[in-house]
Coordinates of C-alpha atoms in Angstrom, one line a residue:
M12 CA -29.6 17.7 68.0
T13 CA -26.8 19.7 69.6
V14 CA -23.7 20.9 67.9
A15 CA -21.7 18.5 70.0
T16 CA -23.9 15.6 69.1
A17 CA -23.7 16.5 65.3
A18 CA -19.9 16.7 65.6
A19 CA -19.7 13.3 67.3
A20 CA -21.9 11.8 64.5
L21 CA -19.7 13.2 61.8
S22 CA -16.7 11.9 63.6
L23 CA -18.2 8.4 63.8
G24 CA -19.2 8.6 60.2
G25 CA -15.7 9.6 59.1
A26 CA -14.2 6.7 61.1
T27 CA -16.6 4.3 59.5
A28 CA -15.7 5.5 55.9
S29 CA -12.0 5.2 56.8
H30 CA -12.5 1.7 58.1
A31 CA -14.4 0.8 54.9
S32 CA -11.5 1.9 52.7
D33 CA -9.2 -0.5 54.6
Q34 CA -11.6 -3.4 54.5
L35 CA -10.1 -6.8 53.5
E36 CA -11.1 -7.6 49.9
V37 CA -10.5 -10.4 47.5
R38 CA -10.6 -8.8 44.1
Y39 CA -10.4 -11.8 41.8
A40 CA -8.9 -15.3 41.2
G41 CA -8.2 -17.2 38.0
S42 CA -5.7 -18.7 35.6
V43 CA -2.6 -16.8 34.5
P44 CA -3.5 -16.2 30.8
D45 CA -0.4 -17.9 29.3
D46 CA 0.0 -20.5 32.0
C47 CA -3.3 -22.2 32.6
G48 CA -2.1 -24.4 35.5
T49 CA -1.0 -21.4 37.6
L50 CA -3.6 -19.9 39.9
E51 CA -3.5 -16.1 40.5
I52 CA -5.2 -14.3 43.3
S53 CA -5.5 -10.5 43.9
A54 CA -6.4 -9.1 47.3
R55 CA -6.0 -5.9 49.4
S56 CA -6.5 -4.8 53.0
G57 CA -5.4 -2.1 55.5
A58 CA -3.1 -4.6 57.2
D59 CA -0.8 -7.3 55.9
I60 CA -2.6 -10.2 54.4
Q61 CA -1.3 -13.3 56.3
K62 CA -3.5 -16.1 55.1
I63 CA -5.1 -17.1 51.8
T64 CA -6.8 -20.3 51.0
A65 CA -8.3 -21.1 47.6
H66 CA -10.9 -23.9 47.1
L67 CA -11.3 -25.4 43.6
T68 CA -14.6 -26.9 42.6
L69 CA -14.9 -28.7 39.3
Y70 CA -17.9 -27.3 37.5
A71 CA -18.7 -30.6 35.7
T72 CA -19.3 -32.4 39.1
Q73 CA -19.8 -29.5 41.5
S74 CA -17.4 -31.2 43.8
E75 CA -14.5 -29.5 45.6
V76 CA -11.4 -31.3 44.4
A77 CA -8.4 -29.3 45.7
E78 CA -7.4 -26.7 48.2
V79 CA -4.5 -24.2 47.7
R80 CA -2.9 -22.9 50.9
F81 CA -0.9 -19.7 51.6
K82 CA 2.3 -21.7 51.8
D83 CA 1.7 -22.7 48.1
L84 CA 1.6 -19.0 47.0
R85 CA 4.2 -16.3 46.5
L86 CA 3.7 -12.6 46.1
V87 CA 4.5 -11.7 42.5
S88 CA 3.5 -8.0 42.5
G89 CA 2.4 -5.2 44.9
T90 CA 2.7 -5.4 48.6
P91 CA 1.4 -7.8 51.4
Q92 CA -1.4 -5.2 51.9
D93 CA -2.3 -4.9 48.2
G94 CA -0.8 -7.5 45.9
V95 CA -1.1 -10.4 43.5
W96 CA -0.2 -13.9 44.6
R97 CA 0.5 -16.9 42.4
T98 CA 1.0 -20.6 43.0
K99 CA 4.7 -21.4 43.2
K100 CA 4.2 -24.4 40.9
P101 CA 1.5 -25.3 38.4
L102 CA -1.3 -27.2 40.0
K103 CA -1.6 -30.9 39.4
L104 CA -5.2 -31.8 39.1
A105 CA -6.7 -35.1 37.9
T106 CA -9.2 -33.6 35.5
I107 CA -8.9 -31.2 32.6
G108 CA -11.7 -28.7 32.8
S109 CA -13.0 -25.5 34.3
Y110 CA -13.0 -24.9 38.1
R111 CA -14.8 -22.4 40.3
V112 CA -12.4 -20.7 42.7
D113 CA -13.6 -19.7 46.2
V114 CA -11.1 -17.7 48.3
D115 CA -10.7 -17.2 52.1
A116 CA -8.4 -14.4 53.2
T117 CA -7.2 -13.2 56.7
D118 CA -5.2 -10.1 57.5
A119 CA -3.0 -9.1 60.5
D120 CA -5.9 -7.4 62.2
G121 CA -7.7 -10.7 62.4
D122 CA -10.3 -9.7 59.7
H123 CA -11.5 -12.6 57.6
V124 CA -13.4 -12.6 54.3
R125 CA -14.6 -15.4 52.1
R126 CA -15.5 -14.7 48.5
Q127 CA -17.5 -17.2 46.7
S128 CA -16.9 -17.5 42.9
A129 CA -13.9 -15.2 43.0
G130 CA -13.1 -16.4 39.5
D131 CA -12.4 -19.5 37.3
L132 CA -9.4 -21.7 36.8
S133 CA -9.3 -22.7 33.1
Y134 CA -7.4 -26.0 33.5
F135 CA -7.1 -26.9 29.8
V136 CA -4.5 -27.9 27.2
V137 CA -3.2 -25.0 25.2
P138 CA -2.2 -25.7 21.5
Q139 CA 1.2 -24.8 20.2
F140 CA 2.4 -25.1 16.6
G141 CA 5.9 -25.7 15.5
A142 CA 7.1 -23.5 12.6
L143 CA 4.9 -23.9 9.6
S144 CA 6.9 -25.2 6.6
V145 CA 6.1 -24.5 2.9
D146 CA 7.8 -25.9 -0.1
R147 CA 7.9 -22.6 -2.0
S148 CA 7.9 -18.9 -1.1
S149 CA 6.1 -17.8 -4.3
I150 CA 3.8 -19.2 -7.0
D151 CA 3.6 -18.7 -10.7
R152 CA 1.1 -19.6 -13.4
E153 CA 2.3 -23.1 -13.8
H154 CA 3.1 -23.8 -10.1
R155 CA 0.2 -22.7 -7.8
D156 CA 0.1 -25.7 -5.4
V157 CA 1.9 -25.1 -2.1
E158 CA 2.8 -28.0 0.2
V159 CA 2.3 -27.2 3.9
K160 CA 3.8 -29.1 6.8
G161 CA 3.8 -28.6 10.5
T162 CA 3.4 -30.1 14.0
L163 CA 0.7 -29.6 16.6
Y164 CA 1.7 -29.8 20.2
G165 CA -0.2 -29.4 23.4
R166 CA 1.0 -27.6 26.5
W167 CA -0.7 -29.2 29.5
P168 CA -1.5 -27.1 32.6
T169 CA 1.5 -28.7 34.3
R170 CA 3.7 -27.1 31.5
E171 CA 4.4 -30.5 29.9
V172 CA 4.5 -30.2 26.2
K173 CA 3.8 -33.2 23.9
P174 CA 2.4 -33.8 20.4
L175 CA -1.3 -33.9 19.9
S176 CA -2.3 -36.9 17.7
A177 CA -5.6 -37.4 15.8
R178 CA -6.6 -33.8 16.1
K179 CA -8.0 -31.7 13.2
V180 CA -6.1 -28.7 11.9
D181 CA -7.5 -26.1 9.5
I182 CA -5.1 -24.7 6.9
E183 CA -6.3 -21.1 6.2
V184 CA -5.6 -19.0 3.2
D185 CA -6.0 -15.3 4.0
Y186 CA -8.1 -16.2 7.0
W187 CA -10.4 -18.6 5.2
P188 CA -10.2 -22.4 5.9
Q189 CA -9.3 -24.2 2.7
V190 CA -8.2 -27.6 3.9
T191 CA -8.8 -29.6 7.1
V192 CA -6.2 -32.3 7.9
S193 CA -5.6 -34.7 10.9
T194 CA -2.4 -35.0 12.8
D195 CA -0.6 -38.3 13.0
A196 CA 0.7 -40.1 16.1
H197 CA 3.5 -37.6 16.4
G198 CA 1.3 -34.5 15.9
R199 CA 2.5 -33.9 12.4
F200 CA 0.3 -32.9 9.5
R201 CA 0.9 -32.4 5.8
T202 CA -1.3 -31.1 3.0
S203 CA -1.3 -28.8 0.0
V204 CA -3.3 -25.7 -0.9
R205 CA -3.9 -24.1 -4.3
L206 CA -3.4 -20.4 -4.6
D207 CA -4.6 -17.9 -7.2
N208 CA -2.9 -14.8 -5.7
A209 CA -0.3 -13.8 -3.2
A210 CA -1.7 -15.0 0.1
Q211 CA -1.0 -15.7 3.8
I212 CA -1.1 -19.3 5.0
Q213 CA -1.8 -20.2 8.6
A214 CA -2.6 -23.4 10.5
V215 CA -5.5 -23.1 13.0
F216 CA -6.7 -25.4 15.7
R217 CA -10.3 -25.1 16.8
M218 CA -11.9 -26.9 19.8
D219 CA -13.0 -30.1 18.1
G220 CA -14.7 -32.0 21.0
G221 CA -11.8 -34.4 21.4
T222 CA -10.2 -35.5 24.6
P223 CA -8.5 -33.9 26.4
T224 CA -10.1 -30.5 25.7
V225 CA -7.7 -28.3 23.8
L226 CA -8.2 -24.5 23.5
Y227 CA -8.1 -22.5 20.3
G228 CA -4.7 -21.7 18.8
K229 CA -2.9 -20.8 15.6
S230 CA 0.5 -20.9 14.0
E231 CA 2.6 -18.0 12.9
P232 CA 1.5 -17.0 9.4
V233 CA 3.6 -17.6 6.3
Q234 CA 3.4 -15.2 3.3
I235 CA 3.5 -16.6 -0.2
G236 CA 4.2 -14.2 -3.0
V237 CA 3.6 -14.3 -6.8
E238 CA 6.2 -14.5 -9.5
Q239 CA 4.9 -12.2 -12.2
V240 CA 5.6 -12.4 -15.9
P241 CA 7.4 -9.2 -17.2
T242 CA 5.6 -7.2 -19.8
R243 CA 6.7 -4.3 -22.1
F244 CA 5.5 -1.7 -24.5
T245 CA 7.2 -0.8 -27.8
A246 CA 5.7 2.5 -29.1
T247 CA 6.4 4.4 -32.3
V248 CA 4.7 7.5 -33.8
D249 CA 4.4 8.3 -37.5
K250 CA 5.5 11.9 -37.0
T251 CA 7.5 13.7 -34.4
D252 CA 6.7 17.2 -35.7
I253 CA 3.2 18.3 -36.6
D254 CA 1.3 21.5 -37.1
Y255 CA -1.3 22.5 -34.6
G256 CA -4.6 20.7 -35.5
Q257 CA -2.9 17.7 -37.2
S258 CA -3.1 14.2 -35.8
V259 CA -0.4 11.8 -35.1
K260 CA -0.7 8.0 -35.3
L261 CA 0.6 5.9 -32.3
N262 CA 1.6 2.3 -33.1
V263 CA 2.1 0.1 -30.0
A264 CA 3.1 -3.6 -29.5
V265 CA 2.5 -5.1 -26.1
E266 CA 4.6 -8.2 -25.2
Q267 CA 5.2 -10.7 -22.3
K268 CA 8.4 -12.5 -21.6
T269 CA 8.3 -16.3 -21.7
A270 CA 10.9 -19.0 -21.8
D271 CA 10.9 -18.6 -25.6
G272 CA 11.5 -14.9 -25.4
W273 CA 9.1 -11.9 -25.9
V274 CA 5.8 -12.9 -27.4
P275 CA 2.6 -10.8 -28.2
L276 CA 0.2 -10.2 -25.3
A277 CA -3.3 -10.5 -26.8
G278 CA -6.6 -9.3 -25.4
K279 CA -5.2 -7.1 -22.7
S280 CA -6.5 -3.6 -21.9
G281 CA -5.0 -0.4 -20.6
G282 CA -5.0 3.3 -21.0
V283 CA -3.2 6.1 -22.9
L284 CA -2.4 9.6 -21.8
F285 CA -0.6 12.4 -23.6
G286 CA 1.2 15.4 -22.2
A287 CA 4.4 17.1 -21.5
D288 CA 4.8 15.7 -18.0
D289 CA 2.8 14.1 -15.2
Y290 CA 1.1 17.4 -14.3
Q291 CA 0.0 18.3 -17.8
T292 CA -1.6 15.3 -19.3
E293 CA -4.9 14.6 -20.9
E294 CA -6.7 11.3 -21.5
V295 CA -6.4 9.8 -24.9
G296 CA -8.5 6.7 -24.3
G297 CA -8.3 3.0 -23.6
F298 CA -7.0 0.1 -25.7
T299 CA -7.4 -3.6 -26.1
T300 CA -4.6 -5.5 -27.8
A301 CA -5.3 -7.5 -31.0
E302 CA -4.3 -11.1 -31.5
D303 CA -0.8 -10.0 -32.4
G304 CA -0.6 -7.8 -29.3
T305 CA -0.8 -4.5 -31.1
F306 CA -3.1 -1.4 -31.1
T307 CA -3.1 2.0 -32.8
V308 CA -4.3 5.4 -31.8
D309 CA -4.9 8.6 -33.8
Y310 CA -4.7 11.7 -31.7
A311 CA -4.4 15.5 -32.3
P312 CA -2.4 17.0 -29.4
W313 CA -2.7 20.6 -28.5
Q314 CA 0.8 20.9 -27.2
A315 CA 4.1 19.1 -27.3
G316 CA 4.5 16.0 -25.3
Y317 CA 4.6 12.2 -25.4
F318 CA 2.2 9.3 -25.1
Q319 CA 2.1 7.6 -21.8
L320 CA 1.0 3.9 -21.7
A321 CA -0.2 1.7 -18.8
L322 CA -1.2 -1.9 -18.8
N323 CA -4.3 -3.0 -16.8
T324 CA -3.5 -6.3 -15.1
N325 CA -6.5 -6.5 -12.8
G326 CA -7.7 -10.1 -12.8
D327 CA -4.3 -11.5 -13.7
P328 CA -2.0 -11.5 -10.6
F329 CA 0.6 -13.4 -12.6
L330 CA 1.1 -10.5 -15.1
Q331 CA 3.4 -7.7 -14.2
A332 CA 1.9 -4.2 -14.7
S333 CA 4.1 -2.1 -16.9
T334 CA 4.2 1.4 -18.3
G335 CA 5.7 2.8 -21.5
T336 CA 6.2 6.1 -23.4
S337 CA 6.6 7.2 -26.9
T338 CA 9.2 9.7 -28.3
I339 CA 8.3 13.4 -28.0
V340 CA 5.9 14.8 -30.5
R341 CA 6.3 18.6 -31.1
V342 CA 3.3 20.6 -32.0
H343 CA 4.0 23.8 -34.0
K344 CA 1.3 26.5 -33.8
A345 CA 0.7 28.7 -36.8
S346 CA 2.6 32.0 -37.5
K347 CA 2.1 34.2 -40.6
F348 CA 2.9 37.6 -42.0
T349 CA -0.2 39.7 -42.7
A350 CA 1.7 42.7 -44.1
F351 CA 5.2 43.4 -45.5
T352 CA 6.6 46.3 -47.5
A353 CA 10.1 47.4 -48.6
G354 CA 11.2 50.6 -50.4
R355 CA 13.7 53.4 -50.6
S356 CA 13.4 56.2 -48.1
G357 CA 14.2 59.8 -48.8
T358 CA 17.6 59.2 -47.2
G359 CA 18.4 56.4 -49.6
Q360 CA 18.0 53.7 -47.1
V361 CA 15.8 50.6 -47.6
H362 CA 12.9 50.9 -45.2
T363 CA 11.1 47.7 -44.3
E364 CA 8.1 47.1 -42.1
G365 CA 5.2 44.8 -41.6
L366 CA 3.0 42.7 -39.3
V367 CA 3.3 39.1 -38.1
D368 CA 0.5 37.2 -36.4
F369 CA -0.1 33.9 -34.5
P370 CA -3.7 32.8 -35.2
D371 CA -3.8 29.7 -33.0
G372 CA -4.3 31.7 -29.8
S373 CA -0.8 32.0 -28.3
S374 CA 2.4 33.8 -29.1
P375 CA 6.1 33.7 -28.2
S376 CA 7.2 35.8 -25.2
T377 CA 9.6 37.6 -27.6
V378 CA 8.9 37.9 -31.3
L379 CA 12.1 38.4 -33.4
V380 CA 11.8 39.1 -37.1
D381 CA 14.7 38.8 -39.5
I382 CA 15.0 41.0 -42.6
Q383 CA 16.7 39.1 -45.3
Y384 CA 18.3 40.3 -48.6
S385 CA 19.0 38.5 -51.9
P386 CA 20.3 40.0 -55.1
D387 CA 18.4 37.5 -57.2
G388 CA 15.8 36.0 -54.9
T389 CA 17.5 32.7 -54.5
E390 CA 20.3 33.0 -51.8
W391 CA 19.2 35.0 -48.8
T392 CA 21.3 36.8 -46.1
T393 CA 19.9 38.3 -42.9
V394 CA 20.7 42.0 -42.9
A395 CA 18.6 43.2 -39.8
T396 CA 16.6 41.8 -36.9
D397 CA 13.8 43.6 -35.1
E398 CA 11.7 42.7 -32.1
A399 CA 8.0 42.9 -33.1
L400 CA 5.6 44.4 -30.6
W401 CA 1.8 44.0 -30.4
E402 CA 0.0 47.0 -31.9
G403 CA -3.6 45.8 -32.1
R404 CA -3.7 44.1 -35.5
G405 CA -0.6 42.0 -35.0
Y406 CA 3.0 42.2 -34.0
A407 CA 4.6 45.2 -35.8
F408 CA 8.3 45.4 -36.9
A409 CA 10.4 47.8 -38.9
A410 CA 14.0 48.1 -40.0
D411 CA 16.2 50.5 -42.2
I412 CA 19.0 48.9 -44.2
E413 CA 22.0 50.7 -45.6
R414 CA 22.3 49.2 -49.1
S415 CA 22.7 51.0 -52.4
T416 CA 22.4 48.0 -54.8
G417 CA 19.1 46.7 -55.9
G418 CA 17.7 43.4 -54.8
F419 CA 14.9 41.4 -53.1
Y420 CA 13.8 41.8 -49.4
R421 CA 11.6 39.6 -47.2
A422 CA 10.8 39.0 -43.5
V423 CA 11.3 35.7 -41.7
F424 CA 10.1 34.5 -38.3
A425 CA 12.3 31.6 -37.3
G426 CA 10.1 28.8 -35.9
S427 CA 10.7 26.8 -32.7
D428 CA 9.5 23.6 -31.0
V429 CA 6.2 25.4 -30.4
F430 CA 5.7 27.7 -33.4
Q431 CA 5.9 27.3 -37.2
T432 CA 8.4 29.2 -39.3
A433 CA 6.8 32.0 -41.4
T434 CA 8.2 33.9 -44.4
S435 CA 6.6 37.0 -45.9
Q436 CA 6.3 37.7 -49.6
S437 CA 9.5 39.1 -51.2
M438 CA 9.7 42.6 -52.6
Y439 CA 12.2 44.0 -55.1
V440 CA 13.8 47.4 -54.3
G441 CA 15.9 49.0 -57.0
A442 CA 19.4 50.5 -56.7
S443 CA 19.7 54.0 -55.3
V444 CA 20.3 56.7 -57.9

């Protein structure tokens, strides 16, 4: 093959590919999804499409029953070379059913194509529901039946809407059919459903074999809530200040609100936490209320905090979950003096010193010790304060007091919400000579 021959072949091949891309094509034909009686046809070509004819064949009889011409169509999107055409009006066919659509198309270049089975026309009735009506927006323990009313309509392919009589409608609760009811001569239906929880109610029509054939459809859902019975905790503790290692008793009453007021809530469970806040809590345990709605807990906390209570309402949607707290319980860790001495120095001052310790494993950030004086050991006055510092065996402190008269001396660590108060032994120091 010569270079010229190869070039010519390539040129012809290119022209053939270009022509193929401009070839007249019917893409599809079928019903408009929300308008069954309207036929839609999609086609494209390199030249303007000037003629389209659709042939409708009823599947049930395999007979062609209608022909749609180009004058019956209008371009709804795209261009005459690449567009979508729809019938100007819904088709009026004698039989409800499914139709095969064959399409002939011709463009301005004179090209013609016929596509067999370009698509289907679903010429059926579409169900439509009026607004679903319920007699209550929420249920409670004594009133759990909900009356449901509605109307079922059919939208014919011609767009005519009229009630559908003697058709079955399922009433679904959270997507599960609970009741099936038939429509009356005016398409109306009425029934009731019994609910055990908050739920969604919806009316659903399923193809039931009736005449004419009606497609699947459903109403807008209606949400039904639950009216819950309020509950509450009443909590008391037998002590609000304890030493580290001691336990505190929690007494709790759990109640529910009724028309007669607050009454005990028996046989209900829940949990108890203890801590200073939501980030520093530890589990105390669970509880089940007695016949009088009460329970008690003994607990030895390691730090100050309060009891936090929660009611478990799983299995009883009509009972309101509630929480409660007790008053604050302060836990005081131990403090004690392991040494204390007082005596006259060579300068005539009273010299005091000693050690204070915190045996429960933690200590204050600043340890202040007061030196107190009493002439007779009964009424005490603070005469000096020193910051005690860690020295290996405890926190050491010392103070010199200018006092010539005799009397008793002692050391005192003032407690706090966290630590106990500690007092050393007292020592008598005579008057200076």
